XYZ file of C-alpha atoms in Angstrom:
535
model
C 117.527 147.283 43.673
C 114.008 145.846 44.411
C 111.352 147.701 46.238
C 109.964 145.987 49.615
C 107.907 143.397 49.112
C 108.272 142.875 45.843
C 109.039 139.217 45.067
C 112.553 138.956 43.797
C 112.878 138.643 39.650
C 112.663 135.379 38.086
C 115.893 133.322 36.210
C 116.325 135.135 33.959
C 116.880 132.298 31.018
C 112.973 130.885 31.771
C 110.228 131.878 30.050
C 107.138 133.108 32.353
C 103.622 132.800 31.083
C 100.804 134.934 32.712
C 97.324 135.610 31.520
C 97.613 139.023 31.438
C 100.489 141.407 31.454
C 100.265 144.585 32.200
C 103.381 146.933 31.227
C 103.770 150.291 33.241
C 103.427 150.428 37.409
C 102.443 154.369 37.102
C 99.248 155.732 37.677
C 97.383 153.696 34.913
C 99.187 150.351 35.781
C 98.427 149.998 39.404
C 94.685 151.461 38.615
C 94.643 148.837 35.995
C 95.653 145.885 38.199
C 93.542 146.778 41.209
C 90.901 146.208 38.796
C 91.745 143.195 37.175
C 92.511 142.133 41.258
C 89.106 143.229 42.557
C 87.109 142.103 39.603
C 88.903 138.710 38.036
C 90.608 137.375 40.972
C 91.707 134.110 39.468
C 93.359 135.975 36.801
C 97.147 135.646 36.860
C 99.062 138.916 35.891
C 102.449 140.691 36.387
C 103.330 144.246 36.056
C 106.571 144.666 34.066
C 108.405 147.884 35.427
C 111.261 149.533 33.585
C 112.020 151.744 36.725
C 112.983 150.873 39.792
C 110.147 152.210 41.623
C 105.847 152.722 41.620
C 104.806 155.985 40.098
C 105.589 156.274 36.418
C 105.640 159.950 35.350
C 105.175 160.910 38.838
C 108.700 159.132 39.739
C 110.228 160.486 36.770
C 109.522 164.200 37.248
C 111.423 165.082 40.217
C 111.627 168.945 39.135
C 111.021 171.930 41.846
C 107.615 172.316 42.390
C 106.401 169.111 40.706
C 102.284 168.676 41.655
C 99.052 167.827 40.048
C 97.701 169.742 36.731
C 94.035 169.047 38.078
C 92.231 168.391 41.041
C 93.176 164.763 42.986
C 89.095 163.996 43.458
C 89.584 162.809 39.774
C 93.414 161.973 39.179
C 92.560 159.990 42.369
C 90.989 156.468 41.871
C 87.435 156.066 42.844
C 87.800 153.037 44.804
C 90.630 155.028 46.748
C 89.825 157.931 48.186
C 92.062 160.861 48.088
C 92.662 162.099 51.872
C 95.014 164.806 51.741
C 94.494 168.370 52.757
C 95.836 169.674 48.967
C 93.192 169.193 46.108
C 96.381 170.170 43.591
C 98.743 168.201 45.339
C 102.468 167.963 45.262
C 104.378 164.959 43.440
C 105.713 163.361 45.920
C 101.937 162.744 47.910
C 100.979 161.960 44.615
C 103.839 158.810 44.181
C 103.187 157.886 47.988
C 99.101 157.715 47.136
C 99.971 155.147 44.251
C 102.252 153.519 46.065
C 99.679 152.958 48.876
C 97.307 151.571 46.462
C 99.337 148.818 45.281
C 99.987 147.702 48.366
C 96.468 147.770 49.631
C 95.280 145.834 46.923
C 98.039 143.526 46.700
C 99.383 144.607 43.709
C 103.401 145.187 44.372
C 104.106 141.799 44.679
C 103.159 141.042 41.025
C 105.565 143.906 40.229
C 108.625 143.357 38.430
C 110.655 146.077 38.412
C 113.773 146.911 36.534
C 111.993 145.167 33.568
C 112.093 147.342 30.332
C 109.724 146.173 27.479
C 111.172 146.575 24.236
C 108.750 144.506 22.023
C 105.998 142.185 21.730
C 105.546 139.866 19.190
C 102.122 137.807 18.417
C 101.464 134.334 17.219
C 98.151 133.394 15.843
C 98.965 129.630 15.750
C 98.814 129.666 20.229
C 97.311 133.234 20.775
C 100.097 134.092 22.834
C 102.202 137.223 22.950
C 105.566 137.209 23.835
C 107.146 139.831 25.544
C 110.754 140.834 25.242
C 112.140 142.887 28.045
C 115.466 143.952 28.921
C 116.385 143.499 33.014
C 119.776 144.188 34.834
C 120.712 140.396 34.293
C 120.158 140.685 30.513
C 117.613 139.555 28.487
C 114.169 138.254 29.443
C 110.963 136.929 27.703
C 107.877 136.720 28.961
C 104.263 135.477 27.587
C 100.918 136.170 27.866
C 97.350 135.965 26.778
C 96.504 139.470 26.760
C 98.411 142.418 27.067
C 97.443 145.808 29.024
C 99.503 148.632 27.978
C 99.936 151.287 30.646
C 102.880 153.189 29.889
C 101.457 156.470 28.907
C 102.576 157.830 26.028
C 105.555 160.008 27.103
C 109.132 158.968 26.006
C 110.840 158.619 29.306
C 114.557 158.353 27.742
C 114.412 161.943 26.151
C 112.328 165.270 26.585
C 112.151 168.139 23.575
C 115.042 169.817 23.201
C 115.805 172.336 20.280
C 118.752 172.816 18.640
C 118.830 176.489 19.661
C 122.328 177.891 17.750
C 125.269 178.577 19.782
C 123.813 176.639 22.608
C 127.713 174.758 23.500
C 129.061 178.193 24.069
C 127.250 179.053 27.359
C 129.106 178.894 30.432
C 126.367 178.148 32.894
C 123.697 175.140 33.728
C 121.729 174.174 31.103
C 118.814 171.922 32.754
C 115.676 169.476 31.294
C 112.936 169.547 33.684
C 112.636 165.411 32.718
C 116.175 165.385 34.217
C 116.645 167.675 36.860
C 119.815 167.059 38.907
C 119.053 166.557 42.167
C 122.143 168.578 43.635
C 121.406 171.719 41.372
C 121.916 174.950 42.727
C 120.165 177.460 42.030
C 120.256 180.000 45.166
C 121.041 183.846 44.831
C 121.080 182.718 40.726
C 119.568 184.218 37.236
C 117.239 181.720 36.296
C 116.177 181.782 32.690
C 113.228 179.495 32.298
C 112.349 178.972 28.428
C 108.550 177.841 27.755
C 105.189 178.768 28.762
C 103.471 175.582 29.147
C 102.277 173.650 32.094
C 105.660 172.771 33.231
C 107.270 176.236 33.312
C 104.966 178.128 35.418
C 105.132 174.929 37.836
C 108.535 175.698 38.202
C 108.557 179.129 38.632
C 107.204 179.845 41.865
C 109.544 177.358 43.070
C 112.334 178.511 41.788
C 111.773 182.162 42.934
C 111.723 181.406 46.223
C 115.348 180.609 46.671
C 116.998 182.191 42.914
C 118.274 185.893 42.715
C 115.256 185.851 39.938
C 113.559 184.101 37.407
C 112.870 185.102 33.949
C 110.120 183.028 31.940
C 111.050 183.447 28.295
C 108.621 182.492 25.739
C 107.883 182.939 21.976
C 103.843 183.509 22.629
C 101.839 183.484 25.727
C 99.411 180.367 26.548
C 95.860 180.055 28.984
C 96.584 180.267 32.411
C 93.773 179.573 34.970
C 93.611 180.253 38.815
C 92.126 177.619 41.230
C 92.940 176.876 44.968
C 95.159 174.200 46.207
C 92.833 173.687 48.989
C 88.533 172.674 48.714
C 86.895 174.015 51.835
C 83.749 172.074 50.909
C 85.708 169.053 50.260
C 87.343 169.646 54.021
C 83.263 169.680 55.419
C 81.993 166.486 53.420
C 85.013 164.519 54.528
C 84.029 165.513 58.222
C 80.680 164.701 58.353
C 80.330 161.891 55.189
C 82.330 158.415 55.075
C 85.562 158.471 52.823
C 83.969 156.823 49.929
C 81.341 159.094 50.087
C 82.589 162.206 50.467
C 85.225 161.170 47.340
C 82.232 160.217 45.160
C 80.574 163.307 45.565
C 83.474 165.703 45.200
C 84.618 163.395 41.972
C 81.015 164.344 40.456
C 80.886 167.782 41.477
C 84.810 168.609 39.650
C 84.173 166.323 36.611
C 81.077 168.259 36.197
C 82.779 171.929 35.949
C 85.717 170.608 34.435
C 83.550 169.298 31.447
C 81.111 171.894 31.715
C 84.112 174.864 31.070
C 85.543 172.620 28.764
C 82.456 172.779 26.653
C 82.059 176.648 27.177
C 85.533 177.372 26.181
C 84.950 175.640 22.863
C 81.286 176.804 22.456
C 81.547 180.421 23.845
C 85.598 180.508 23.271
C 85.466 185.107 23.728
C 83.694 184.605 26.591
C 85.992 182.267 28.396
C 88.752 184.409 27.047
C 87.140 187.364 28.794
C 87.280 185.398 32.203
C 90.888 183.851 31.876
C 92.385 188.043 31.011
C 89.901 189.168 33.970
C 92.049 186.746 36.493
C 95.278 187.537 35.170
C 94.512 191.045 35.490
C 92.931 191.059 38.705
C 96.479 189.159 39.759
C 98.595 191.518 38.010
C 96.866 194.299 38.389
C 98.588 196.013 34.740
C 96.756 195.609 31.927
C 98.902 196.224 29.524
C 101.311 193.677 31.066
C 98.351 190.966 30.786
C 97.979 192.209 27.153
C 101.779 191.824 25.946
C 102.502 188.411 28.181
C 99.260 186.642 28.849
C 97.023 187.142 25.755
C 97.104 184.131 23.274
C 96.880 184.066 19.882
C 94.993 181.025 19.500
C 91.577 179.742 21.557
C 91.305 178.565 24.876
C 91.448 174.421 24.720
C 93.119 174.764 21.080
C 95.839 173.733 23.678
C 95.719 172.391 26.936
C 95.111 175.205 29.722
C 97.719 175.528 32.451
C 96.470 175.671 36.377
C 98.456 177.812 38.559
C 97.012 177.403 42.380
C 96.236 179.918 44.347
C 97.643 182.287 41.578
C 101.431 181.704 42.865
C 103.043 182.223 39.476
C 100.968 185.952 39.276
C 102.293 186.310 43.320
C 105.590 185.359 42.069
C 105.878 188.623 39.383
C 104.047 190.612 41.256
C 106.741 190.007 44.346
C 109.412 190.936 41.391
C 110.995 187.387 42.173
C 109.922 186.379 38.554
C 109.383 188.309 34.980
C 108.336 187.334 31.620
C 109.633 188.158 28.264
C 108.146 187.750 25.077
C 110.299 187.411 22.478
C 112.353 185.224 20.042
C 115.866 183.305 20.864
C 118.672 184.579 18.221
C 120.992 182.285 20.043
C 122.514 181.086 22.835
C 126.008 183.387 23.874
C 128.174 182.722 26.888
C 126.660 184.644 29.427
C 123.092 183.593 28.703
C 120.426 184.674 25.294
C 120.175 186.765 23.090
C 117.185 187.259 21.266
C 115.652 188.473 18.298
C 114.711 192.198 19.286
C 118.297 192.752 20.244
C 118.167 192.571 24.198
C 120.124 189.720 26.298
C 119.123 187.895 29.013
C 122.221 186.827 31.349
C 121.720 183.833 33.170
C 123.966 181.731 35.269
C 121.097 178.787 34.733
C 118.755 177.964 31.412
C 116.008 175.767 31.997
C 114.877 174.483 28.624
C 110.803 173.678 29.941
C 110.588 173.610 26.224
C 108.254 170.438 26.212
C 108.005 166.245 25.886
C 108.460 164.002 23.470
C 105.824 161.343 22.720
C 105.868 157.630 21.714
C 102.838 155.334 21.627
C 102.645 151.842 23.624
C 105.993 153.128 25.497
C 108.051 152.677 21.793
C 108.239 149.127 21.755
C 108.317 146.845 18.500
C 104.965 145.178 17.765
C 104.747 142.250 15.148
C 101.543 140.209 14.284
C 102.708 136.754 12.951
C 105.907 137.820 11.565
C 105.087 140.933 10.642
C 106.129 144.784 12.443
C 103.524 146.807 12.878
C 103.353 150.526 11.991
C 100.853 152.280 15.119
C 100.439 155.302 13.026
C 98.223 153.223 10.357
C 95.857 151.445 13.048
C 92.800 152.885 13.795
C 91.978 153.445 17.765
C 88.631 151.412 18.985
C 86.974 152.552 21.539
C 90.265 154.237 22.700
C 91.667 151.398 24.003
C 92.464 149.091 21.440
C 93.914 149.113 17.529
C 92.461 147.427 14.651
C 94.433 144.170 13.880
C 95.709 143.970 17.302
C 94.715 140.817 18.797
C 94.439 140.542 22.916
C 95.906 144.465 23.316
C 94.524 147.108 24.876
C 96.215 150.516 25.521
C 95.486 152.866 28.335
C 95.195 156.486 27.278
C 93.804 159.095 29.343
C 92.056 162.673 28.364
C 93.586 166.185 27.353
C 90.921 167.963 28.500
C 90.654 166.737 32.102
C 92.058 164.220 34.586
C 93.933 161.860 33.026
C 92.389 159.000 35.347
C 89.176 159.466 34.918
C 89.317 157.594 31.611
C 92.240 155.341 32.916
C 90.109 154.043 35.111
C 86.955 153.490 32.248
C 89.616 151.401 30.315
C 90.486 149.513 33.661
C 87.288 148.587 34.067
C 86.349 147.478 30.295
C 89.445 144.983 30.115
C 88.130 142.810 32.580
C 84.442 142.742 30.848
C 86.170 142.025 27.814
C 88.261 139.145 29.242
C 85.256 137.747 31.475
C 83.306 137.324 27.792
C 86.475 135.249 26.278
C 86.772 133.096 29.158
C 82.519 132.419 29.746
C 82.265 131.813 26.096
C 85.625 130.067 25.268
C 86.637 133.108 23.230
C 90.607 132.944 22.170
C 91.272 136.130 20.356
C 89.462 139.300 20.079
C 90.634 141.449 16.988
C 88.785 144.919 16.392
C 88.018 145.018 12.537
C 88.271 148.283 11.277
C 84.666 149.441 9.620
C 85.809 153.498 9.977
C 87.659 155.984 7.993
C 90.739 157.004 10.072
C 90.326 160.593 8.924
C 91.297 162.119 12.492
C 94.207 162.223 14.647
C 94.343 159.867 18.180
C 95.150 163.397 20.074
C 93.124 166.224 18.547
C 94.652 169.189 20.322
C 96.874 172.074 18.552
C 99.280 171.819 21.609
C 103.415 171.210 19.392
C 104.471 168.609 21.673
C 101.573 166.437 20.224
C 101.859 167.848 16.505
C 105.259 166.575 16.442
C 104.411 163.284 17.109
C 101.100 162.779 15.383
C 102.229 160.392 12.566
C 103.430 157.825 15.144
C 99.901 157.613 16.955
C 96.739 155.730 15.697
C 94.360 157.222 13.814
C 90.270 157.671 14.783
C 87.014 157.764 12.952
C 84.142 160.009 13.269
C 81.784 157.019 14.707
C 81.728 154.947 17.282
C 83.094 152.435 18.238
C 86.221 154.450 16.563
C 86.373 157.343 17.685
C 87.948 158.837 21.333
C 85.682 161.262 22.584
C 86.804 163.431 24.813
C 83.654 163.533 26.888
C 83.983 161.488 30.427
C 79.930 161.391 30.847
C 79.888 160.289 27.415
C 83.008 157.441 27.804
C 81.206 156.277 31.520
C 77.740 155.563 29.815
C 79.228 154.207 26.637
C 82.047 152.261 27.569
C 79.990 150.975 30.671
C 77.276 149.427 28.143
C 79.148 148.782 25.272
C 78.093 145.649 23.260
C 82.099 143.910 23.751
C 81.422 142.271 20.251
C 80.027 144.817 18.021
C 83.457 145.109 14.912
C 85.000 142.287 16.604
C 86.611 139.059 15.266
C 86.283 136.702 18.000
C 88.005 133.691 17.368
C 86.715 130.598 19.617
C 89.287 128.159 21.587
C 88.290 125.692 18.475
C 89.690 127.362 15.916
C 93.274 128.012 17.146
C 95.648 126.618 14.698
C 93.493 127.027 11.636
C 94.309 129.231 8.533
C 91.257 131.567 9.480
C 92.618 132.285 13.004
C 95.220 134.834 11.414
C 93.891 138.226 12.043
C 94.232 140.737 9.247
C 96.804 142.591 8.626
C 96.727 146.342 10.719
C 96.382 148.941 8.262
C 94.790 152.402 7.760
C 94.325 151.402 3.862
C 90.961 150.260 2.440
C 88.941 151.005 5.665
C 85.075 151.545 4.366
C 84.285 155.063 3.911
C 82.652 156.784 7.198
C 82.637 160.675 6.560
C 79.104 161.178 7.830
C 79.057 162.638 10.887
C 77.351 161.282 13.421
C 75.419 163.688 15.661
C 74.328 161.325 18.326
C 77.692 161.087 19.253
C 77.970 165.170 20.114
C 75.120 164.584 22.524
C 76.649 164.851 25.767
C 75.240 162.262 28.439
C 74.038 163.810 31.718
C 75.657 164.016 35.023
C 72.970 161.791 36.176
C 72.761 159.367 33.892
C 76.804 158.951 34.629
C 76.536 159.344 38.026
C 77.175 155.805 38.951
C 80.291 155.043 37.105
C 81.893 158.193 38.595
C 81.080 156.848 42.064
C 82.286 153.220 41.205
């Protein structure tokens, strides 16, 4: 299965070189390669697919109710702008947007889909990389000059599923949201939806519409926020402004408040918690019900905060379609759970929302001339590369906002990076670790990224090795960073020789860097940032 226009796969026994390789056609991939298009034309790249289609997470998830966890003036791309009517838009507009994208900027045809990377392997001797993948017709390898990872960091072959006791005994549908069956269903049904995160009170609204009615069951409560699926202004400035325009402004104006709460929450965390109860109550209208279901035990941000548009997952229990219990699962019986205070809930369908599993670079098998490397003892710079990885970078997006809006910063600083290899004859470019990795990659509290902390990079407290999570900040800095500063550039010249081997990538004996550095807490103004949200 190919998608149209997509230039059939190569034989399968050659060998295809390409200067860059980019691995993931999702939202980062095609942002990435639009870049590298727009900005390095002669460059030539492929986008290695392991699906059969554009979209990445967004054609994975196919659950009820699948949409946008923030606004689409920043998950869109800048130099795109986002049309729609919906500023929290559904999945599939969201898959048709990047699809359009790569096929306005010529993208798709470098696509090669059904293409599964499954390792990468570097040689100091040519500064290539090859790339093993796995296709329908077996085996393929691939090599390159630089690689561009852009497969997120969720683990598309299995979600988070615990071993909940007694679980082969029930006689209904159990369901993963990663793999929803597309002939489930549900109507006139007890729906038992277990999990309170992001994902579960997507689904819920959804599900109530057509189930005999859906029970959310969860072990504590997490931050819910209201916001509308619709922007009136954004409606006005798209009338009267061009396109590009009207996107640039709206992009500013909802990075802005999204950093701006952000900040609050973790400055002024009992206020925000005062606003977050005053919407669920004004919703729910029971206070006591907001107080039992919807107050957490930890702060607001500790975890990432769920959006619920125009409130529909309040309308949903306040319609009686939907309910939530608090509690703890005993185990799983025939007829549905029973849990830890001694009640049951019968359901003729469990959902199990009960979160993701993680894996950096996509889980494939890196080795640096000869030798495998373990991720979880690099050291991230800038947020986009690892020490002792030569000609990598990684795409990783934010936890406290749109995951794009830092996409697209890393998008942009690949093809500075490779402009300054090529105008000064520049081979390899190794970060050299200077920084003590003394803090995790992804420093939220949220259990679907404790569990997979050890396998993720490590960051300092400094720059260049540290991920702030601070777009204003990232725009001004990555926009002006000096592209050599804890780099080993090796020259053209010097390929081949014993001091072209970069060193070996490893957490261990990394200078000591406890000092905090303050500068780096200073948040850069809207203003100063203001171009590089409109680019």
């Amino acid at each position: 299965m190919t998608q149209a226009g997509t230039t059939p796969a190569p034989d399968s026994t050659a060998v295809e070189h390409r200067d860059v390789i980019i691995v993931g056609a999702g939202l980062s991939g095609i942002g990435a390669a639009a870049r590298l298009h727009r900005e390095l034309p002669g460059k030539d790249y492929a986008i290695l697919e392991g699906r059969e289609n554009i979209g990445g997470t967004w054609d994975l998830f196919r659950y009820p109710g699948i949409r946008s966890d923030s606004d689409m003036f920043t998950l869109a791309y800048p130099f795109r702008p986002w049309r729609e009517p919906k500023s929290i838009a559904d999945g599939a507009d969201i898959r048709r947007y990047i699809t359009e994208t790569a096929r306005e900027y010529g993208v798709t045809e470098r696509i090669r889909f059904g293409t599964k990377v499954v390792g990468a392997s570097w040689d100091s001797a040519t500064a290539r990389w090859t790339v093993d993948t796995i296709t329908a017709d077996g085996p393929k390898r691939w090599t390159c000059s630089f690689l561009f990872m852009c497969s997120g960091y969720y683990d598309y072959d299995k979600g988070f599923q615990p071993d909940f006791p007694g679980r082969e005994d029930f006689a209904g549908t159990w369901v993963h949201p990663q793999f929803w069956p597309e002939d489930l269903d549900y109507t006139g049904k007890k729906v038992v939806v277990i999990g309170s995160g992001a994902t579960a009170v997507t689904l819920i609204p959804s599900l109530a519409a057509k189930a005999g009615h859906v029970t959310m069951l969860q072990r504590s409560p997490s931050y819910l926020t209201v916001l509308p699926s619709k922007d009136p202004v954004a409606d006005q400035l798209r009338r009267f402004l061009p396109a590009k325009v009207a996107h640039a402004i709206l992009r500013l104006q909802y990075v802005t408040l999204t950093q701006a709460f952000y900040q609050l929450a973790r400055r002024r965390p009992e206020r925000v918690k005062k606003v977050l109860r005053g919407l669920a109550v004004r919703f729910l209208q029971d206070e006591s019900y907001v107080d039992q279901h919807f107050t957490p035990s930890y702060d607001p941000w500790d975890q990432r905060l769920c959006v619920i548009p125009e409130g529909d997952f309040y309308k949903s229990i306040n319609r009686g379609d939907a309910s939530v219990v608090t509690d703890h699962i005993e185990r799983i019986t025939e007829k549905g759970i029973r849990l830890r205070s001694g009640a049951e809930l019968e359901a003729d369908v469990i959902v199990s929302a009960t979160g993701l599993s993680l894996s950096p670079l996509g889980g494939i098998t890196i080795h640096v001339d000869g030798e495998q490397v373990d991720i979880g003892k690099t050291v991230t710079y800038r947020g986009l590369m690892l020490s002792g990885l030569p000609n990598l970078a990684f795409c990783i997006g934010y936890i406290n906002a749109s995951w794009t809006l830092r996409a697209d910063l890393v998008a942009r600083y690949v093809p500075r990076l490779l402009a300054l290899m090529d105008r000064e004859r520049i081979a390899v470019a190794t970060p050299a670790p200077t920084a003590s990795p003394d803090r995790p990659l992804l420093d939220i509290e949220s259990n679907y990224v404790k569990r997979s902390e050890h396998l993720f990079p490590r960051q300092g407290r400094k720059d260049p090795w540290r991920l702030h999570q601070n777009f204003f900040l990232d725009a001004v800095g990555l926009g002006r960073a000096d592209l050599k500063r804890d780099m080993i550039l090796t020259p053209v010249s010097a390929l081949g020789a014993r001091d072209a081997r970069v060193p070996t990538p490893t957490a261990s004996g990394i200078a000591a860097d406890r000092a905090a550095d303050s500068s780096v807490d200073r948040a850069a103004t809207p203003a100063t940032a203001q171009q590089e949200v409109a680019s």
